[in-house]
Amino acid sequence: MRLHSSALLLIGALALAACNNPNRFGAGGAGGAGGAGGYGGVGTTGLGGANDPNSPAYFSQTVGDRVLFAVDQSTLSPEARMILTGQAQWLASHPQYTAIIEGHADEQGTREYNLALGARRASAVQEFLISQGVAPNRLRTVSYGKERPLQVCSEESCYAQNRRAVTVISVGAGS
Amino acid sequence: MFRHLTLALALAGAAFAAAPLAAQDGPLRLEITEGVIEPLPYAVPAFVAENSAAQKYATEISRVVASDLSGTGLFREIPASAHIARVTSFDAPVGYADWKAVNAEALITGAVSVSGDRLTVKFRLYDIYSGQQLGEGLQFAATTASWRRMAHKVADAAYSRITGEGAYFDSRVVFVAETGPKNARQKRLAVMDYDGANVQYLTDSSTIVLAPRFSPTGDRVLYTSFETGFPRIKLLNVASVTAQLLPETPGTMTFAPRFSPDGRQVVYSLEQGGNTDIWKMDLNTGQSARLTNTPSIETGPSYSPDGSRIVFESDRSGTQQLYIMSASGGEPTRISFGQGRYGTPVWSPRGDLIAFTKQNEGRFHIGVMRTDGSEERLLTASFLDEGPTWAPNGRVIMFTRETAGAGGEPRLYSVDITGRNLKVVPTAGAASDPAWSPLLP
């Protein structure tokens, strides 16, 4: 049934979801999982207490470590820009941290195209953070394409959360 | 009595008629064309063991031959229980009347002998209705460990002689073996015979690996690995199972590699600053050159068999579509114009067709089109089909089919380019991203 719903319907539903739930990744949200960090040699660091505003856990849970995208898009929504502005402010006051921005896609696409699409999304976030004053050498991007979905159902409710870019904080000087 | 047998298959366009023979009297001939006809009935009695050490192989080899032939959907085996004649000596005269009585049109006989670790397989193919042998008898010799390969060689010879098509059973498939939940899938490169036998793992599951592709001689495999934390292309030597990263441009991602037909170049995607274009690299010098330069996504490059052109996908028009350009770059020509999006193009080894993944109205399809984009035909439809790879003879396509939902997982499937004979390729667990080797020597 879901398979036959039109693309227009999906986009509509997504736009609605994205607009109505800006708080999805707030303190009570998805738990601030670190995305696919830790796979394949990406360095990960202890998250610290979520109540400590200087901790990466605070960054991921309270500032919000991720932004969501429409189907096949890498354009930043107003909500995404708000979250990223917060990320940039946090990074500005915590210069000891660097970040890897992970771009992801939902499963509705071919593998290699989705790698490229995830890279577009990660890059859109990177450019915005740089425009907000974050030094380029503190940011790197990587795409996981559709290899690391956050949600595993094959419904738009899951796809909407999988089309994401996650800013993963780690300790270390810029590259 | 001479007869010509035309085995015709469901097919939308006559363009795929494989053997352009007009119907005529002549030796046994299975012509793969349009329409729907019964598979050709054949018999392959247990091969004769010519010494006691050969006994454990003789029956097994004839079973693999039957599995190959019947697995094409073009042939139907007459079971041994129906046989009247018994083949107890490879050189004894064939009782054509007894085989005709059980409606066999082709008969394959064989004999196996073993000396030390050396296995020798002889076979003959008979046209029952014309009452004569079809082609010369052949003999294959190798180590006992390669007994399945010799069975595939026998089946390949029989298949080629009857259909006039190129062989493909003696070939391997490199793929990604998958385990674990959907949100933390573990992936390993693996290689197996085309029929799923003899699986060998080429990497461990410590990092994500994607989309392996064989070299034109099958000795090397290109694939994408996340071992550095970022997608990078690796080149693996199949014999030694050692792999090295290709030279990189710092701050880029590289993926979607494929060999040139001479095995010297790699064409691939390189992402920099969010933009993905197609590059090629000389494997000897490590020198790379950019082939596309647009702000859109260009990926999935695949060479024509003569090496002169490259088909790839690009979303420069707004959605993924297929384009062909010169192997040295330059202005491409768009070839896909149907509804939906087209990706993962792969040039047929015969040069006549492009296989692709199509997404339309929430469904995924594997399809083929001519190299000018005409005569598009969809061979499959499901929740998620993607990533076609061609059998060495350009008649069969293998691909990944993934099921939906939290428990969804991928498996390998194959389908004839007529759209018939869709079936799962047996693997121990979940599997994706198959790439077919050339025919083995």
Coordinates of C-alpha atoms in Angstrom, one line a residue:
Chain A
M1 CA 0.0 0.0 0.0
R2 CA 2.7 2.4 1.0
L3 CA 4.7 1.4 -2.0
H4 CA 2.0 2.8 -4.3
S5 CA 1.7 6.2 -2.6
S6 CA 2.9 8.9 -4.9
A7 CA 6.1 10.7 -4.6
L8 CA 4.2 14.0 -4.2
L9 CA 2.4 12.5 -1.2
L10 CA 5.7 11.5 0.4
I11 CA 7.2 14.9 -0.1
G12 CA 4.1 16.5 1.3
A13 CA 4.2 14.3 4.4
L14 CA 7.8 15.0 4.9
A15 CA 7.5 18.7 4.7
L16 CA 4.8 18.5 7.3
A17 CA 6.9 16.3 9.6
A18 CA 9.9 18.6 9.3
C19 CA 7.8 21.7 10.1
N20 CA 5.9 20.3 13.0
N21 CA 8.6 18.7 15.0
P22 CA 11.6 21.0 15.3
N23 CA 12.2 19.6 18.8
R24 CA 12.6 16.0 17.6
F25 CA 16.2 15.8 18.6
G26 CA 15.9 17.9 21.7
A27 CA 16.6 16.5 25.2
G28 CA 13.6 14.2 25.0
G29 CA 14.3 13.2 21.4
A30 CA 16.1 10.4 19.7
G31 CA 18.7 10.0 22.5
G32 CA 21.5 11.7 20.7
A33 CA 23.1 8.6 19.3
G34 CA 26.3 9.3 17.6
G35 CA 25.2 8.2 14.2
A36 CA 27.7 5.9 12.5
G37 CA 30.6 7.4 14.3
G38 CA 33.1 4.8 15.4
Y39 CA 32.8 2.8 12.2
G40 CA 35.8 2.4 10.1
G41 CA 38.2 4.5 12.1
V42 CA 36.3 7.7 12.7
G43 CA 37.4 8.7 16.2
T44 CA 34.8 8.8 18.9
T45 CA 35.1 10.4 22.3
G46 CA 33.3 9.9 25.6
L47 CA 30.0 11.9 25.6
G48 CA 30.2 13.3 29.1
G49 CA 27.1 14.4 31.0
A50 CA 24.2 15.7 29.0
N51 CA 23.6 18.5 31.6
D52 CA 27.1 19.9 31.2
P53 CA 26.8 22.5 28.5
N54 CA 30.5 21.9 27.6
S55 CA 30.0 18.2 26.8
P56 CA 29.5 16.7 23.4
A57 CA 26.4 15.0 24.9
Y58 CA 25.0 18.4 25.5
F59 CA 25.9 19.4 21.9
S60 CA 24.1 16.3 20.5
Q61 CA 21.1 16.4 22.8
T62 CA 20.4 20.0 23.6
V63 CA 22.0 22.0 20.8
G64 CA 20.9 19.3 18.4
D65 CA 23.5 17.3 16.4
R66 CA 21.4 16.6 13.3
V67 CA 19.3 18.2 10.6
L68 CA 16.9 16.5 8.3
F69 CA 16.3 16.8 4.5
A70 CA 13.5 16.4 2.0
V71 CA 13.5 13.5 -0.5
D72 CA 16.5 13.7 -2.8
Q73 CA 17.3 17.2 -1.5
S74 CA 20.3 18.8 0.3
T75 CA 18.6 22.2 0.9
L76 CA 18.7 23.4 4.5
S77 CA 15.2 24.1 5.9
P78 CA 14.7 27.1 8.2
E79 CA 14.6 24.7 11.1
A80 CA 17.9 23.1 10.0
R81 CA 19.5 26.6 9.8
M82 CA 18.3 27.3 13.4
I83 CA 19.9 24.1 14.7
L84 CA 23.1 24.7 12.7
T85 CA 23.3 28.3 14.0
G86 CA 23.3 26.7 17.5
Q87 CA 26.0 24.2 16.5
A88 CA 28.1 27.0 15.2
Q89 CA 27.8 29.0 18.4
W90 CA 28.7 25.9 20.5
L91 CA 31.7 25.2 18.3
A92 CA 32.8 28.8 18.5
S93 CA 32.8 28.6 22.3
H94 CA 34.5 25.2 22.4
P95 CA 37.5 25.5 20.1
Q96 CA 39.1 22.3 21.5
Y97 CA 36.6 20.3 19.5
T98 CA 36.5 19.4 15.8
A99 CA 33.6 17.8 14.0
I100 CA 32.9 15.3 11.3
I101 CA 29.6 15.9 9.5
E102 CA 28.0 12.6 8.4
G103 CA 25.6 12.7 5.5
H104 CA 23.0 10.0 5.2
A105 CA 20.2 9.0 2.8
D106 CA 17.1 6.8 3.1
E107 CA 17.0 3.4 1.5
Q108 CA 14.9 4.6 -1.5
G109 CA 17.8 5.1 -3.8
T110 CA 20.7 3.3 -5.4
R111 CA 23.7 2.8 -3.3
E112 CA 26.3 4.9 -5.1
Y113 CA 23.9 7.8 -5.8
N114 CA 23.0 7.8 -2.2
L115 CA 26.7 8.1 -1.2
A116 CA 26.9 11.2 -3.4
L117 CA 23.6 12.5 -2.0
G118 CA 24.8 12.1 1.5
A119 CA 28.0 13.9 0.6
R120 CA 25.9 16.8 -0.7
R121 CA 23.9 17.0 2.5
A122 CA 27.1 16.9 4.7
S123 CA 28.6 19.6 2.5
A124 CA 25.5 21.8 2.8
V125 CA 25.9 21.6 6.6
Q126 CA 29.7 22.2 6.4
E127 CA 29.2 25.3 4.2
F128 CA 26.6 26.7 6.6
L129 CA 28.8 26.2 9.6
I130 CA 31.7 27.9 7.9
S131 CA 29.4 30.8 6.9
Q132 CA 28.6 31.1 10.6
G133 CA 32.3 31.5 11.4
V134 CA 33.5 27.9 12.1
A135 CA 37.0 27.5 10.9
P136 CA 37.0 25.1 7.8
N137 CA 39.9 23.1 9.2
R138 CA 37.7 22.0 12.1
L139 CA 35.2 20.3 9.9
R140 CA 35.3 17.3 7.7
T141 CA 32.5 15.5 5.9
V142 CA 31.8 11.9 5.2
S143 CA 28.8 10.2 3.6
Y144 CA 27.4 6.9 4.6
G145 CA 24.8 6.9 1.9
K146 CA 22.1 4.4 2.9
E147 CA 24.5 2.2 4.8
R148 CA 23.6 3.4 8.3
P149 CA 19.9 4.1 8.7
L150 CA 18.9 5.4 12.1
Q151 CA 15.4 4.0 11.8
V152 CA 14.8 0.6 10.2
C153 CA 11.2 0.6 9.1
S154 CA 10.4 1.1 5.4
E155 CA 7.9 3.9 6.0
E156 CA 8.2 7.6 5.4
S157 CA 8.2 8.1 9.2
C158 CA 11.6 6.3 9.3
Y159 CA 12.9 7.6 6.0
A160 CA 12.4 11.2 7.2
Q161 CA 14.7 10.6 10.1
N162 CA 17.2 8.8 8.0
R163 CA 17.7 11.6 5.5
R164 CA 20.0 13.4 7.8
A165 CA 23.3 15.1 8.4
V166 CA 24.8 14.5 11.9
T167 CA 27.6 16.6 13.3
V168 CA 29.8 14.3 15.4
I169 CA 32.0 16.1 17.9
S170 CA 35.4 14.9 18.8
V171 CA 38.4 16.3 20.6
G172 CA 41.4 17.4 18.6
A173 CA 43.0 20.2 16.7
G174 CA 41.8 21.0 13.3
S175 CA 43.4 19.1 10.4
Chain B
M1 CA 15.7 -37.6 -39.1
F2 CA 17.1 -34.1 -39.0
R3 CA 15.1 -31.4 -37.2
H4 CA 15.6 -27.9 -36.1
L5 CA 14.2 -27.0 -32.7
T6 CA 13.3 -23.4 -32.0
L7 CA 13.0 -22.7 -28.4
A8 CA 11.4 -19.3 -28.1
L9 CA 11.0 -17.2 -25.0
A10 CA 8.7 -14.6 -23.8
L11 CA 10.2 -11.4 -25.0
A12 CA 8.8 -8.0 -25.9
G13 CA 11.1 -7.1 -28.7
A14 CA 12.7 -9.2 -31.5
A15 CA 15.9 -7.2 -30.9
F16 CA 17.0 -9.8 -28.5
A17 CA 16.8 -12.8 -30.7
A18 CA 20.1 -14.4 -30.1
A19 CA 20.6 -16.7 -33.1
P20 CA 19.4 -15.2 -36.3
L21 CA 18.9 -18.6 -37.9
A22 CA 15.9 -19.2 -40.0
A23 CA 13.9 -22.3 -39.3
Q24 CA 15.5 -25.1 -41.3
D25 CA 16.3 -28.7 -41.1
G26 CA 19.6 -29.3 -39.4
P27 CA 21.2 -30.5 -36.2
L28 CA 19.8 -29.9 -32.8
R29 CA 19.6 -26.2 -32.2
L30 CA 17.9 -24.2 -29.5
E31 CA 17.3 -20.8 -30.8
I32 CA 16.5 -18.2 -28.1
T33 CA 13.9 -15.9 -29.6
E34 CA 10.5 -14.5 -28.7
G35 CA 7.4 -16.3 -27.6
V36 CA 6.9 -19.0 -25.1
I37 CA 7.9 -22.6 -25.7
E38 CA 8.7 -25.6 -23.6
P39 CA 12.2 -26.1 -22.4
L40 CA 14.3 -28.6 -24.3
P41 CA 14.2 -32.1 -22.7
Y42 CA 17.6 -33.7 -22.2
A43 CA 19.2 -36.5 -20.3
V44 CA 22.5 -36.6 -18.4
P45 CA 22.9 -40.1 -16.9
A46 CA 25.4 -40.4 -14.1
F47 CA 28.9 -40.1 -15.6
V48 CA 30.9 -43.4 -15.8
A49 CA 33.6 -43.8 -13.1
E50 CA 36.5 -45.3 -14.9
N51 CA 38.3 -46.2 -11.7
S52 CA 37.3 -46.5 -8.1
A53 CA 38.8 -43.2 -7.0
A54 CA 36.6 -41.5 -9.5
Q55 CA 33.4 -42.9 -8.0
K56 CA 32.9 -40.1 -5.5
Y57 CA 33.0 -37.5 -8.3
A58 CA 31.3 -39.1 -11.3
T59 CA 27.7 -38.8 -10.1
E60 CA 28.3 -35.4 -8.5
I61 CA 29.7 -34.0 -11.7
S62 CA 26.7 -35.1 -13.8
R63 CA 24.4 -33.5 -11.1
V64 CA 26.2 -30.1 -11.4
V65 CA 26.0 -30.3 -15.2
A66 CA 22.2 -30.9 -14.9
S67 CA 21.9 -28.1 -12.3
D68 CA 23.6 -25.7 -14.7
L69 CA 21.5 -26.6 -17.7
S70 CA 18.2 -26.9 -16.0
G71 CA 18.9 -23.7 -14.0
T72 CA 18.8 -21.7 -17.3
G73 CA 15.1 -22.4 -17.7
L74 CA 15.9 -23.3 -21.3
F75 CA 16.4 -27.1 -20.6
R76 CA 14.4 -29.7 -18.8
E77 CA 16.1 -32.8 -17.5
I78 CA 14.5 -36.2 -18.0
P79 CA 15.0 -37.8 -14.6
A80 CA 17.1 -40.9 -14.2
S81 CA 14.1 -42.8 -13.0
A82 CA 12.6 -42.5 -16.5
H83 CA 15.6 -43.6 -18.4
I84 CA 15.4 -46.9 -20.3
A85 CA 19.0 -47.1 -21.5
R86 CA 21.9 -47.4 -19.0
V87 CA 25.2 -45.9 -19.9
T88 CA 27.9 -48.1 -18.4
S89 CA 30.7 -47.5 -20.8
F90 CA 31.6 -44.1 -22.3
D91 CA 32.6 -45.5 -25.7
A92 CA 29.7 -47.9 -26.1
P93 CA 27.2 -47.0 -28.9
V94 CA 24.3 -44.8 -27.9
G95 CA 20.9 -46.4 -28.0
Y96 CA 19.1 -43.5 -29.7
A97 CA 15.7 -45.3 -29.8
D98 CA 15.7 -45.8 -26.0
W99 CA 16.4 -42.0 -25.5
K100 CA 13.9 -41.1 -28.1
A101 CA 11.3 -43.2 -26.3
V102 CA 11.7 -41.1 -23.1
N103 CA 11.5 -37.9 -25.2
A104 CA 15.1 -36.8 -24.6
E105 CA 16.2 -34.5 -27.5
A106 CA 19.8 -34.1 -26.2
L107 CA 21.9 -36.6 -24.3
I108 CA 25.1 -35.8 -22.4
T109 CA 27.4 -38.7 -21.5
G110 CA 30.6 -38.5 -19.5
A111 CA 33.4 -40.5 -17.9
V112 CA 35.6 -39.6 -14.9
S113 CA 38.9 -40.9 -13.9
V114 CA 41.2 -40.0 -11.0
S115 CA 44.9 -40.4 -10.8
G116 CA 46.5 -39.0 -7.6
D117 CA 44.9 -35.6 -7.2
R118 CA 44.4 -35.3 -11.0
L119 CA 40.8 -35.5 -12.2
T120 CA 40.0 -36.1 -15.9
V121 CA 36.5 -35.6 -17.3
K122 CA 35.4 -36.7 -20.8
F123 CA 32.0 -35.9 -22.3
R124 CA 30.0 -36.2 -25.5
L125 CA 26.8 -34.5 -26.6
Y126 CA 24.3 -36.3 -28.8
D127 CA 21.4 -35.1 -30.8
I128 CA 18.9 -37.9 -30.3
Y129 CA 16.5 -37.0 -33.2
S130 CA 19.2 -36.8 -35.8
G131 CA 20.9 -39.8 -34.3
Q132 CA 24.4 -38.3 -34.2
Q133 CA 26.9 -36.7 -32.0
L134 CA 26.8 -32.9 -31.8
G135 CA 30.4 -31.6 -31.9
E136 CA 33.5 -33.5 -30.9
G137 CA 33.9 -35.2 -27.6
L138 CA 35.9 -33.1 -25.1
Q139 CA 38.2 -33.9 -22.2
F140 CA 39.0 -31.6 -19.3
A141 CA 41.7 -32.3 -16.7
A142 CA 42.5 -30.4 -13.5
T143 CA 42.9 -31.1 -9.8
T144 CA 40.2 -33.0 -7.9
A145 CA 39.6 -29.8 -5.9
S146 CA 38.3 -28.2 -9.1
W147 CA 35.8 -30.9 -9.9
R148 CA 32.9 -28.4 -10.0
R149 CA 34.7 -26.3 -12.5
M150 CA 35.0 -29.3 -14.8
A151 CA 31.3 -29.9 -14.5
H152 CA 30.7 -26.3 -15.4
K153 CA 33.0 -26.7 -18.4
V154 CA 31.0 -29.6 -19.6
A155 CA 27.7 -27.7 -19.2
D156 CA 29.2 -24.7 -20.9
A157 CA 30.2 -26.7 -23.9
A158 CA 26.7 -28.4 -24.1
Y159 CA 24.9 -25.0 -23.6
S160 CA 27.0 -23.3 -26.3
R161 CA 26.7 -26.0 -28.8
I162 CA 22.9 -26.2 -28.5
T163 CA 22.1 -22.5 -28.2
G164 CA 24.9 -20.9 -30.2
E165 CA 25.4 -18.5 -27.3
G166 CA 28.5 -17.9 -25.3
A167 CA 29.2 -19.9 -22.2
Y168 CA 28.9 -18.6 -18.6
F169 CA 28.7 -21.4 -16.1
D170 CA 32.4 -21.6 -15.3
S171 CA 32.5 -18.1 -13.7
R172 CA 32.6 -16.6 -10.3
V173 CA 30.7 -13.8 -8.6
V174 CA 32.2 -11.3 -6.1
F175 CA 29.6 -9.8 -3.7
V176 CA 29.0 -8.4 -0.3
A177 CA 28.0 -10.9 2.4
E178 CA 25.8 -9.1 5.1
T179 CA 25.0 -10.0 8.7
G180 CA 23.4 -8.1 11.6
P181 CA 20.6 -5.7 12.0
K182 CA 19.6 -3.2 9.3
N183 CA 21.0 -0.2 11.3
A184 CA 24.4 -1.8 12.1
R185 CA 24.9 -4.1 9.1
Q186 CA 28.2 -5.9 8.9
K187 CA 29.6 -6.4 5.4
R188 CA 32.4 -8.6 4.1
L189 CA 33.6 -9.1 0.5
A190 CA 33.1 -12.6 -0.6
V191 CA 33.6 -14.6 -3.9
M192 CA 31.7 -17.7 -5.0
D193 CA 31.0 -19.8 -8.0
Y194 CA 28.2 -18.3 -10.1
D195 CA 25.8 -20.9 -8.6
G196 CA 26.7 -20.1 -5.0
A197 CA 29.2 -22.9 -4.3
N198 CA 32.7 -22.5 -3.0
V199 CA 32.3 -19.3 -1.0
Q200 CA 35.5 -17.6 0.1
Y201 CA 35.6 -14.4 2.2
L202 CA 38.0 -11.7 1.0
T203 CA 37.7 -9.2 3.9
D204 CA 36.6 -9.2 7.5
S205 CA 33.6 -7.3 8.7
S206 CA 35.6 -4.6 10.6
T207 CA 34.5 -1.9 8.2
I208 CA 31.8 -1.2 5.5
V209 CA 32.7 -2.5 2.1
L210 CA 30.6 -1.8 -1.0
A211 CA 30.2 -2.6 -4.7
P212 CA 33.1 -4.9 -5.7
R213 CA 33.9 -5.2 -9.4
F214 CA 36.1 -7.8 -11.2
S215 CA 38.9 -6.9 -13.5
P216 CA 38.5 -8.1 -17.1
T217 CA 40.6 -11.2 -16.4
G218 CA 39.1 -11.8 -13.0
D219 CA 42.4 -11.6 -11.1
R220 CA 41.7 -8.3 -9.3
V221 CA 38.7 -6.7 -7.6
L222 CA 38.0 -3.0 -7.1
Y223 CA 35.7 -2.1 -4.2
T224 CA 34.9 0.8 -1.9
S225 CA 36.0 0.5 1.8
F226 CA 35.3 2.8 4.8
E227 CA 38.5 1.5 6.6
T228 CA 40.0 5.0 6.7
G229 CA 36.7 6.4 8.0
F230 CA 35.9 7.7 4.6
P231 CA 34.8 5.9 1.4
R232 CA 38.0 5.0 -0.5
I233 CA 38.7 2.7 -3.4
K234 CA 40.8 -0.4 -2.9
L235 CA 42.3 -2.8 -5.3
L236 CA 42.4 -6.4 -4.2
N237 CA 44.5 -9.2 -5.7
V238 CA 42.2 -12.3 -5.6
A239 CA 44.9 -14.9 -5.5
S240 CA 46.8 -13.4 -2.6
V241 CA 43.8 -11.8 -1.0
T242 CA 45.7 -8.6 -0.3
A243 CA 44.4 -5.2 -1.0
Q244 CA 45.8 -1.6 -1.3
L245 CA 44.2 1.8 -1.3
L246 CA 44.3 3.7 -4.6
P247 CA 46.1 7.0 -4.4
E248 CA 43.8 9.7 -3.0
T249 CA 43.3 13.4 -3.3
P250 CA 43.1 14.6 0.4
G251 CA 39.7 15.6 1.5
T252 CA 37.8 13.7 -1.1
M253 CA 35.6 10.6 -1.2
T254 CA 36.1 8.0 -3.9
F255 CA 33.7 5.2 -4.9
A256 CA 31.9 3.5 -7.7
P257 CA 35.1 2.1 -9.4
R258 CA 35.1 0.0 -12.5
F259 CA 37.9 -1.3 -14.7
S260 CA 38.5 -0.4 -18.3
P261 CA 38.3 -3.4 -20.7
D262 CA 42.1 -3.5 -20.9
G263 CA 42.4 -3.6 -17.1
R264 CA 44.8 -0.6 -17.0
Q265 CA 42.4 2.2 -16.1
V266 CA 39.9 2.7 -13.3
V267 CA 36.9 4.9 -13.9
Y268 CA 35.2 6.1 -10.6
S269 CA 33.4 8.8 -8.8
L270 CA 35.3 11.4 -6.8
E271 CA 33.4 13.7 -4.3
Q272 CA 34.9 17.0 -3.3
G273 CA 33.1 19.8 -1.5
G274 CA 29.8 17.9 -1.8
N275 CA 30.0 17.6 -5.6
T276 CA 30.6 14.2 -7.3
D277 CA 32.1 13.9 -10.7
I278 CA 33.6 11.1 -12.8
W279 CA 37.4 10.6 -13.0
K280 CA 39.7 8.0 -14.3
M281 CA 43.0 6.8 -13.0
D282 CA 45.9 4.9 -14.7
L283 CA 46.6 2.0 -12.4
N284 CA 50.3 1.9 -13.4
T285 CA 51.1 5.6 -12.9
G286 CA 48.5 6.5 -10.4
Q287 CA 47.7 9.6 -12.6
S288 CA 44.1 10.7 -12.5
A289 CA 42.1 12.8 -14.9
R290 CA 38.7 14.4 -14.6
L291 CA 36.1 13.3 -17.1
T292 CA 33.0 15.3 -16.0
N293 CA 32.9 18.8 -14.5
T294 CA 29.4 19.8 -13.4
P295 CA 27.7 20.8 -10.1
S296 CA 25.5 17.7 -10.4
I297 CA 26.1 14.1 -9.2
E298 CA 27.9 12.0 -11.8
T299 CA 28.4 8.4 -10.8
G300 CA 28.0 4.7 -11.8
P301 CA 30.5 4.8 -14.8
S302 CA 30.9 1.7 -16.9
Y303 CA 33.0 1.3 -20.0
S304 CA 31.8 -0.1 -23.4
P305 CA 33.5 -3.4 -24.2
D306 CA 35.7 -1.7 -26.8
G307 CA 36.8 0.9 -24.2
S308 CA 35.9 3.8 -26.4
R309 CA 32.9 5.1 -24.4
I310 CA 31.6 5.3 -20.9
V311 CA 27.9 5.1 -19.8
F312 CA 27.1 6.8 -16.4
E313 CA 24.3 8.4 -14.4
S314 CA 23.9 12.0 -13.7
D315 CA 21.2 14.1 -12.1
R316 CA 22.1 17.2 -14.1
S317 CA 18.6 17.2 -15.6
G318 CA 17.1 17.2 -12.1
T319 CA 16.8 13.5 -11.6
Q320 CA 19.1 10.5 -12.2
Q321 CA 19.3 9.7 -15.9
L322 CA 21.8 7.8 -18.1
Y323 CA 24.4 9.4 -20.4
I324 CA 27.1 8.2 -22.7
M325 CA 30.3 10.1 -23.3
S326 CA 33.7 9.4 -24.9
A327 CA 36.1 7.5 -22.7
S328 CA 38.2 10.7 -22.7
G329 CA 35.3 12.8 -21.4
G330 CA 33.6 15.6 -23.3
E331 CA 29.9 16.4 -24.0
P332 CA 27.7 13.4 -23.1
T333 CA 24.5 12.2 -24.8
R334 CA 21.5 11.4 -22.7
I335 CA 20.0 8.0 -23.5
S336 CA 17.2 7.5 -20.9
F337 CA 13.9 9.3 -21.5
G338 CA 11.3 7.1 -19.9
Q339 CA 9.3 7.9 -16.7
G340 CA 11.2 7.8 -13.4
R341 CA 14.9 7.7 -12.6
Y342 CA 17.7 5.6 -14.0
G343 CA 20.9 4.6 -12.3
T344 CA 23.7 2.1 -12.1
P345 CA 24.2 1.6 -15.9
V346 CA 26.3 -1.4 -16.9
W347 CA 27.4 -2.0 -20.5
S348 CA 26.7 -5.6 -21.7
P349 CA 29.8 -7.6 -22.5
R350 CA 28.4 -8.1 -26.0
G351 CA 28.2 -4.3 -26.4
D352 CA 24.5 -4.3 -27.5
L353 CA 22.7 -3.4 -24.3
I354 CA 22.9 -1.3 -21.2
A355 CA 21.4 -2.8 -18.0
F356 CA 20.2 -0.3 -15.4
T357 CA 18.2 0.2 -12.2
K358 CA 15.0 2.2 -12.6
Q359 CA 12.9 3.8 -9.9
N360 CA 9.4 4.7 -10.8
E361 CA 6.3 5.3 -8.8
G362 CA 7.8 3.8 -5.6
R363 CA 9.0 0.6 -7.3
F364 CA 12.5 -0.5 -8.4
H365 CA 13.2 -2.3 -11.6
I366 CA 16.1 -3.9 -13.4
G367 CA 15.9 -3.2 -17.1
V368 CA 17.8 -3.2 -20.3
M369 CA 17.9 -0.8 -23.2
R370 CA 19.9 -0.4 -26.4
T371 CA 22.9 1.8 -26.2
D372 CA 20.9 4.6 -28.0
G373 CA 18.2 4.3 -25.3
S374 CA 15.7 2.6 -27.5
E375 CA 13.8 -0.6 -26.8
E376 CA 13.8 -0.1 -23.0
R377 CA 12.4 -3.2 -21.3
L378 CA 12.0 -3.8 -17.5
L379 CA 12.8 -7.3 -16.4
T380 CA 11.9 -7.1 -12.7
A381 CA 9.8 -5.2 -10.2
S382 CA 10.0 -5.1 -6.4
F383 CA 10.3 -3.0 -3.4
L384 CA 14.1 -2.6 -4.1
D385 CA 16.0 -4.1 -7.0
E386 CA 19.3 -2.6 -7.9
G387 CA 22.8 -3.0 -9.2
P388 CA 22.7 -5.3 -12.3
T389 CA 25.8 -7.2 -13.4
W390 CA 26.1 -9.2 -16.6
A391 CA 26.9 -12.9 -17.1
P392 CA 30.0 -13.3 -19.4
N393 CA 27.7 -14.1 -22.3
G394 CA 25.5 -11.1 -21.9
R395 CA 22.3 -13.2 -21.6
V396 CA 21.8 -13.3 -17.8
I397 CA 21.8 -10.5 -15.3
M398 CA 22.4 -10.8 -11.5
F399 CA 21.3 -8.1 -9.1
T400 CA 20.4 -7.2 -5.5
R401 CA 16.8 -7.5 -4.3
E402 CA 16.1 -6.2 -0.8
T403 CA 12.9 -6.8 1.2
A404 CA 11.1 -4.0 3.0
G405 CA 10.8 -3.3 6.7
A406 CA 12.8 -3.6 9.9
G407 CA 13.7 -7.2 9.1
G408 CA 14.3 -6.5 5.4
E409 CA 17.5 -7.9 3.9
P410 CA 19.1 -8.2 0.5
R411 CA 19.6 -11.4 -1.5
L412 CA 21.1 -12.0 -4.9
Y413 CA 18.8 -12.8 -7.8
S414 CA 19.4 -13.6 -11.5
V415 CA 17.1 -13.1 -14.5
D416 CA 17.4 -13.8 -18.2
I417 CA 17.5 -10.8 -20.4
T418 CA 14.2 -12.0 -21.8
G419 CA 12.7 -11.4 -18.3
R420 CA 12.2 -15.1 -17.7
N421 CA 13.8 -17.4 -15.2
L422 CA 13.9 -14.9 -12.3
K423 CA 15.4 -16.8 -9.3
V424 CA 17.3 -16.4 -6.1
V425 CA 21.1 -17.2 -6.1
P426 CA 21.7 -19.4 -3.1
T427 CA 23.9 -17.7 -0.5
A428 CA 24.4 -18.6 3.2
G429 CA 22.9 -15.3 4.4
A430 CA 22.1 -11.8 3.2
A431 CA 24.0 -10.7 0.2
S432 CA 24.3 -7.6 -2.0
D433 CA 26.2 -5.9 -4.8
P434 CA 27.1 -8.9 -7.0
A435 CA 29.6 -8.5 -9.8
W436 CA 30.1 -11.3 -12.3
S437 CA 33.6 -12.4 -13.4
P438 CA 34.6 -13.1 -17.0
L439 CA 34.5 -16.7 -18.1
L440 CA 37.3 -18.6 -16.3
P441 CA 40.2 -19.9 -18.5

